[in-house]
Tab-separated table of C-alpha atoms in Angstrom:
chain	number	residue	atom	x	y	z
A	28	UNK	CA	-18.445	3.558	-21.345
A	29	UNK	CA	-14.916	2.149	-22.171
A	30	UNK	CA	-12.037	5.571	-21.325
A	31	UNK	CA	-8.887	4.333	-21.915
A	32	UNK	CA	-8.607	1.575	-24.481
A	33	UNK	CA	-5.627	-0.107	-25.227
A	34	UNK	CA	-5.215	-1.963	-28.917
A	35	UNK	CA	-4.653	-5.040	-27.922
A	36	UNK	CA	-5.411	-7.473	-24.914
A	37	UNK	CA	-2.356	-10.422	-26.099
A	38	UNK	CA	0.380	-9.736	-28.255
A	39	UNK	CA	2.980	-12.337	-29.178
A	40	UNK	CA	6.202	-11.054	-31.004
A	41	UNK	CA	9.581	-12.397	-31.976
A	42	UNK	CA	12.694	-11.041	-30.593
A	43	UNK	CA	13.794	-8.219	-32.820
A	44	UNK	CA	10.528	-6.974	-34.231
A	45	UNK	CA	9.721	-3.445	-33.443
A	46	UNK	CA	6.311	-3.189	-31.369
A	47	UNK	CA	3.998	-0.740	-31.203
A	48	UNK	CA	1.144	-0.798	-28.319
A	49	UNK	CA	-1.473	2.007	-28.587
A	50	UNK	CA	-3.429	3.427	-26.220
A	51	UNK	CA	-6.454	5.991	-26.157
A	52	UNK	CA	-8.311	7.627	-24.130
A	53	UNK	CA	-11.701	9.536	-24.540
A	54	UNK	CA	-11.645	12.121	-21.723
A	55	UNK	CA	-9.113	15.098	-22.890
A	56	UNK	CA	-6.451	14.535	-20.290
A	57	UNK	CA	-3.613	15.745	-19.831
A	58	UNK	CA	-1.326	12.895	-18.461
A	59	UNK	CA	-0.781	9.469	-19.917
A	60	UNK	CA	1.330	6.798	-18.365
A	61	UNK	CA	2.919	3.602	-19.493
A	62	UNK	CA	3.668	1.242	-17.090
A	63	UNK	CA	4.440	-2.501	-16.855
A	64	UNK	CA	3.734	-5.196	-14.272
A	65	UNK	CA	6.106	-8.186	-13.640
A	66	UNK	CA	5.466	-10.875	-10.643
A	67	UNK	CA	6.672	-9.848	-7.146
A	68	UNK	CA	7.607	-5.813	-8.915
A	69	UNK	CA	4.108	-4.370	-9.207
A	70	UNK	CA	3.974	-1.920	-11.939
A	71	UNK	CA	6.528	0.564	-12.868
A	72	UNK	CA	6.652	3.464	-14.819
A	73	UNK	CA	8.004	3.808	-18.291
A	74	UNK	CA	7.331	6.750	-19.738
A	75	UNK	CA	4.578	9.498	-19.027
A	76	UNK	CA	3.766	12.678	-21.091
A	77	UNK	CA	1.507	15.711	-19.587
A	78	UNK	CA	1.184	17.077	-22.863
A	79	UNK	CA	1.089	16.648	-26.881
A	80	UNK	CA	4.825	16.242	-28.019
A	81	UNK	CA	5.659	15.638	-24.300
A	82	UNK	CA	7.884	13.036	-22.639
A	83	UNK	CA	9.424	12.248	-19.398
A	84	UNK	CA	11.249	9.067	-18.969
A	85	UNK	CA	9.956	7.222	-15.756
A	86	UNK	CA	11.540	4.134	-13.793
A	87	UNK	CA	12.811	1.975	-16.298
A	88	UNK	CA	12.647	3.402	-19.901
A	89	UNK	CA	15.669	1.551	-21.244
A	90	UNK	CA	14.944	-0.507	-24.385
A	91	UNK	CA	11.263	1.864	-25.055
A	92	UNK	CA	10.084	4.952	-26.730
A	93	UNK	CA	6.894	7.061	-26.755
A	94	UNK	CA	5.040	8.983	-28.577
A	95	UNK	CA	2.425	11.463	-28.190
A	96	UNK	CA	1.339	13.048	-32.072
A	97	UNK	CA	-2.403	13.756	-30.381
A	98	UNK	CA	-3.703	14.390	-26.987
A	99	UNK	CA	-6.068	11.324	-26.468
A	100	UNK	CA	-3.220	9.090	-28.073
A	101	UNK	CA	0.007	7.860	-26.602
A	102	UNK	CA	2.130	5.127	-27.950
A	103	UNK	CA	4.294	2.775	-26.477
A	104	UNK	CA	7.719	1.405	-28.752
A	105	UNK	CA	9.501	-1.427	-28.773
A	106	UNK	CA	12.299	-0.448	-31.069
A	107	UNK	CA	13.508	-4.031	-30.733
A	108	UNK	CA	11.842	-6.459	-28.689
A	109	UNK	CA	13.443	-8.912	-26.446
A	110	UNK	CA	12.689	-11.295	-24.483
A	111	UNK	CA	12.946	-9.401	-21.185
A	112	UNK	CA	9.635	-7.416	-22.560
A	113	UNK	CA	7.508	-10.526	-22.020
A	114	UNK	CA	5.282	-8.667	-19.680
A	115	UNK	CA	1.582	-6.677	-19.000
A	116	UNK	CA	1.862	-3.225	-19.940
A	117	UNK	CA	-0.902	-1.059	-18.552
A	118	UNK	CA	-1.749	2.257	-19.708
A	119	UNK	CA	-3.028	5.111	-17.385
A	120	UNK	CA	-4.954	8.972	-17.950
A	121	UNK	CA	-5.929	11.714	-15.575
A	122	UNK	CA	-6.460	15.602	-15.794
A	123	UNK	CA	-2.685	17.235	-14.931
A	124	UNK	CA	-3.620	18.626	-11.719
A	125	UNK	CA	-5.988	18.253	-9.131
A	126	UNK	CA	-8.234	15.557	-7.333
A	127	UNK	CA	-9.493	13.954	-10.266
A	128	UNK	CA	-9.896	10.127	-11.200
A	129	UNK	CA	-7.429	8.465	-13.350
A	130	UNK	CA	-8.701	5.690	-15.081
A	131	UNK	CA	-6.721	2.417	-16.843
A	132	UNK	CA	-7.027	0.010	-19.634
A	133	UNK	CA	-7.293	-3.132	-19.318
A	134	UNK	CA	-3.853	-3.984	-20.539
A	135	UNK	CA	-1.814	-5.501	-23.052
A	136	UNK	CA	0.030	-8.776	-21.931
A	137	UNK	CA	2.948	-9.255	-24.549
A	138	UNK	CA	4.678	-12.238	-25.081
A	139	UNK	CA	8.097	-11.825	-27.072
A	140	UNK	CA	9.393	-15.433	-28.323
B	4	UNK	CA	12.298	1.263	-1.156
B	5	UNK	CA	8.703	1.113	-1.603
B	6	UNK	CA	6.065	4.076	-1.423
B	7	UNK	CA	2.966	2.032	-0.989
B	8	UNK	CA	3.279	-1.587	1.060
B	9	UNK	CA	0.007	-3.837	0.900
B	10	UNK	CA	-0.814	-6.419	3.263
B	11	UNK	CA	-1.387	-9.358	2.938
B	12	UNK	CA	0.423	-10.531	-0.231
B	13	UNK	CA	-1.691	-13.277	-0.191
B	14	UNK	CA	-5.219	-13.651	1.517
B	15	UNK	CA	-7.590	-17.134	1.077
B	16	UNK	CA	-10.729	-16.910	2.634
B	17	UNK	CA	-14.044	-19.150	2.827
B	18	UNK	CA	-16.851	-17.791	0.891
B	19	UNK	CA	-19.177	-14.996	3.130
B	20	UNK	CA	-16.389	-14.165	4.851
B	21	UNK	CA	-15.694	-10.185	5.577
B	22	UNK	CA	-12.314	-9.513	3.898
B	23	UNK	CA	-9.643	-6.747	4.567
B	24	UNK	CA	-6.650	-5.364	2.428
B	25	UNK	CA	-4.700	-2.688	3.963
B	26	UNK	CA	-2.137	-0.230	1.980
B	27	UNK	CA	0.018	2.272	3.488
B	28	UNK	CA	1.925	4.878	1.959
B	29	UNK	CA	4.723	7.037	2.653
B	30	UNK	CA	4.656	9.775	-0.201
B	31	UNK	CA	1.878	12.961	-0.212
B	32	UNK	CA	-0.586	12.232	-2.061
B	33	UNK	CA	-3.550	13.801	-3.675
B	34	UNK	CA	-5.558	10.865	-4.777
B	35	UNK	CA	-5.566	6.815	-3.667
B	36	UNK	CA	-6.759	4.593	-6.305
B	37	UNK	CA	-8.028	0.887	-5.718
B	38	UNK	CA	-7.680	-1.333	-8.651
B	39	UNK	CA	-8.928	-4.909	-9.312
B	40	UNK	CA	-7.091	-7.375	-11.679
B	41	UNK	CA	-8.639	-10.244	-12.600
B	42	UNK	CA	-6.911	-13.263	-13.979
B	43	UNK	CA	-6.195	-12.843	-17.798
B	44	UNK	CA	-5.123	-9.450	-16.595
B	45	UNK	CA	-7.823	-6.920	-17.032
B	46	UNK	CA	-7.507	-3.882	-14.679
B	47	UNK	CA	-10.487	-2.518	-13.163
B	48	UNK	CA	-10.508	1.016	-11.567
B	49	UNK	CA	-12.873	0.440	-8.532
B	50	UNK	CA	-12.035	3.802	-6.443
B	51	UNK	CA	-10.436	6.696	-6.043
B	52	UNK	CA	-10.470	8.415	-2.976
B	53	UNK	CA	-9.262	11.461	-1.433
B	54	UNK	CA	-10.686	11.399	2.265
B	55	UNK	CA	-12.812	9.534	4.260
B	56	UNK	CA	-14.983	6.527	3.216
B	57	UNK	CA	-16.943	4.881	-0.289
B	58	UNK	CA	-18.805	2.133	-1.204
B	59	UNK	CA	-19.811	0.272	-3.854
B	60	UNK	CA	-21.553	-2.993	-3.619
B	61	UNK	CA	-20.148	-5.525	-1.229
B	62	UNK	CA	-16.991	-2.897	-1.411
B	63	UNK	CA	-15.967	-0.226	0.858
B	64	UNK	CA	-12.649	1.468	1.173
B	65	UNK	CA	-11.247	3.595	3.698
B	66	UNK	CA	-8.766	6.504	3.616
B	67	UNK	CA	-6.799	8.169	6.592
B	68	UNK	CA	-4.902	10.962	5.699
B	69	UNK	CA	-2.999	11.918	8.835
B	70	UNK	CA	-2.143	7.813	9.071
B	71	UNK	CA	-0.857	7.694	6.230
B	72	UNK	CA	-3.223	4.351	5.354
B	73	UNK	CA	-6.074	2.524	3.145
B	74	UNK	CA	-8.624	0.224	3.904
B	75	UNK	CA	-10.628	-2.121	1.517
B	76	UNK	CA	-13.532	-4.146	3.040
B	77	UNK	CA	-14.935	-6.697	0.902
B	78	UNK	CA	-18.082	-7.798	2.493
B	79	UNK	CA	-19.952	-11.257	1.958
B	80	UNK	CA	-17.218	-12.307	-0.348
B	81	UNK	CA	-17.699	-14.517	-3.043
B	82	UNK	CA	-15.782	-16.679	-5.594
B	83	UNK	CA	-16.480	-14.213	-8.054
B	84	UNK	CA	-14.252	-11.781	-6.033
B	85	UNK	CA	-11.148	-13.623	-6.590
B	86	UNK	CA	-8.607	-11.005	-8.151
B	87	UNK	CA	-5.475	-8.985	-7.760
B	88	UNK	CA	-6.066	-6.214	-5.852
B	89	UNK	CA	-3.881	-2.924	-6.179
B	90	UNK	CA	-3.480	0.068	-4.151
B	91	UNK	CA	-2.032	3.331	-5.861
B	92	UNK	CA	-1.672	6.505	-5.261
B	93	UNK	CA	-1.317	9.458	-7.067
B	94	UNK	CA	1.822	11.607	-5.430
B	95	UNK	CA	1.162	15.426	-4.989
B	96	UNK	CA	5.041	16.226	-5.166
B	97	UNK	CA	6.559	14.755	-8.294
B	98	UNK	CA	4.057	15.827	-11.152
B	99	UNK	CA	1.248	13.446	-10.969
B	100	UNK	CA	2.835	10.488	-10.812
B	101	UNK	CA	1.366	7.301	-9.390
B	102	UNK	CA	3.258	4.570	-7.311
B	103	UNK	CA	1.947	1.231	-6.657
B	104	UNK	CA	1.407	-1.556	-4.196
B	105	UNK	CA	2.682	-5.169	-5.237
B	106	UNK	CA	-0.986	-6.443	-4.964
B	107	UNK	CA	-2.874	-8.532	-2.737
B	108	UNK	CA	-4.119	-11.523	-4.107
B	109	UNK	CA	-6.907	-12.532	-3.338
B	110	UNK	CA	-8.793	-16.299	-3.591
B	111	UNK	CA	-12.627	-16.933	-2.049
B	112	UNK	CA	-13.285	-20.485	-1.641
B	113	UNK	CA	-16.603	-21.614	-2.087
């Protein structure tokens, strides 16, 4: 019954390396969100896309990339980690418009050493 | 500034007790979502509402449009309850984005 899966629960990287995190979802939405969660900030946007081949830079986007090549897959990019990354990143789905439910994976906590 | 304020941060409570997170929000919305986090970070979707009242379980949550606030009861709480939990909403102005509480976390002492 799993909607929006994300590739990997724990990631640990070195500073530098470029980092993908994937995330899919089964329901042919729309929207897809990044976001990431850091003590005492909640979680914050990245990057969402409503649409196949499209991006729209959220909060805090600095330092990542997206991409969206297929609707039920969007991608998150590290172009070069750091260790200011060390964080959960959460991934998010729902229809564009209306009262519909968005549902979220379970999260990828990376740790960038 | 934030859009959605929880309350409490923090909440420890003795096991049975009847439990209550609040959110308010100051942003239209067209959807509220309450999430669960366990430790080791796994997000749970638990509801979304849009008016008035659901319940799952031990869980019930609360939604009052015109107040601008969300309720979520746990009831006979247990242990096994102990989590992170999130309120978020889904904005109806600023294409379908969501903005979140800081979480509530929650411990049930047996």
């Amino acid at each position: 019954d799993v909607k929006v899966t994300q590739s990997s629960r724990y990631l640990v990287k070195r500073t530098g390396e470029k980092v993908f995190l994937e995330c899919v979802q089964d329901m042919d939405h729309e929207n897809m969100f990044w976001y990431r969660q850091d003590p005492g900030l909640g979680l914050r946007l990245i990057y969402f896309s409503y649409d196949v081949k499209m991006k729209e830079k959220g909060d805090i986007p600095e330092g990542y990339s997206v991409s969206r090549e297929k609707k039920e897959r969007f991608s998150l990019i590290l172009e070069s980690a750091s260790t200011n990354q060390t964080s959960m990143y959460l991934c998010a789905s729902s229809r564009f418009q209306g009262f519909t439910e968005a549902f979220f994976g379970q999260g990828t906590r990376l740790t960038v050493v | 500034k934030n859009e959605v304020e929880q309350s409490p941060q923090n909440l420890t409570a003795q096991e049975g007790e009847f439990i209550t997170i609040n959110c308010s929000y100051s942003v239209g919305i067209s959807a509220l979502h309450w999430l669960q986090q366990h430790p080791g970070g796994g997000i749970v979707s638990l509801f979304m509402l849009s008016s008035g009242k659901k319940k799952h379980g031990r869980l019930i949550a609360t939604i009052n449009i015109q107040e601008k606030h969300s309720s979520l009861h746990i009831t006979a709480s247990h242990p096994r309850d102990s989590a992170v939990y999130i309120c978020a909403v889904r904005s109806a102005n600023t294409g379908n984005q969501f903005y979140f509480g800081t979480g509530t976390s929650l411990t049930v002492i047996p």
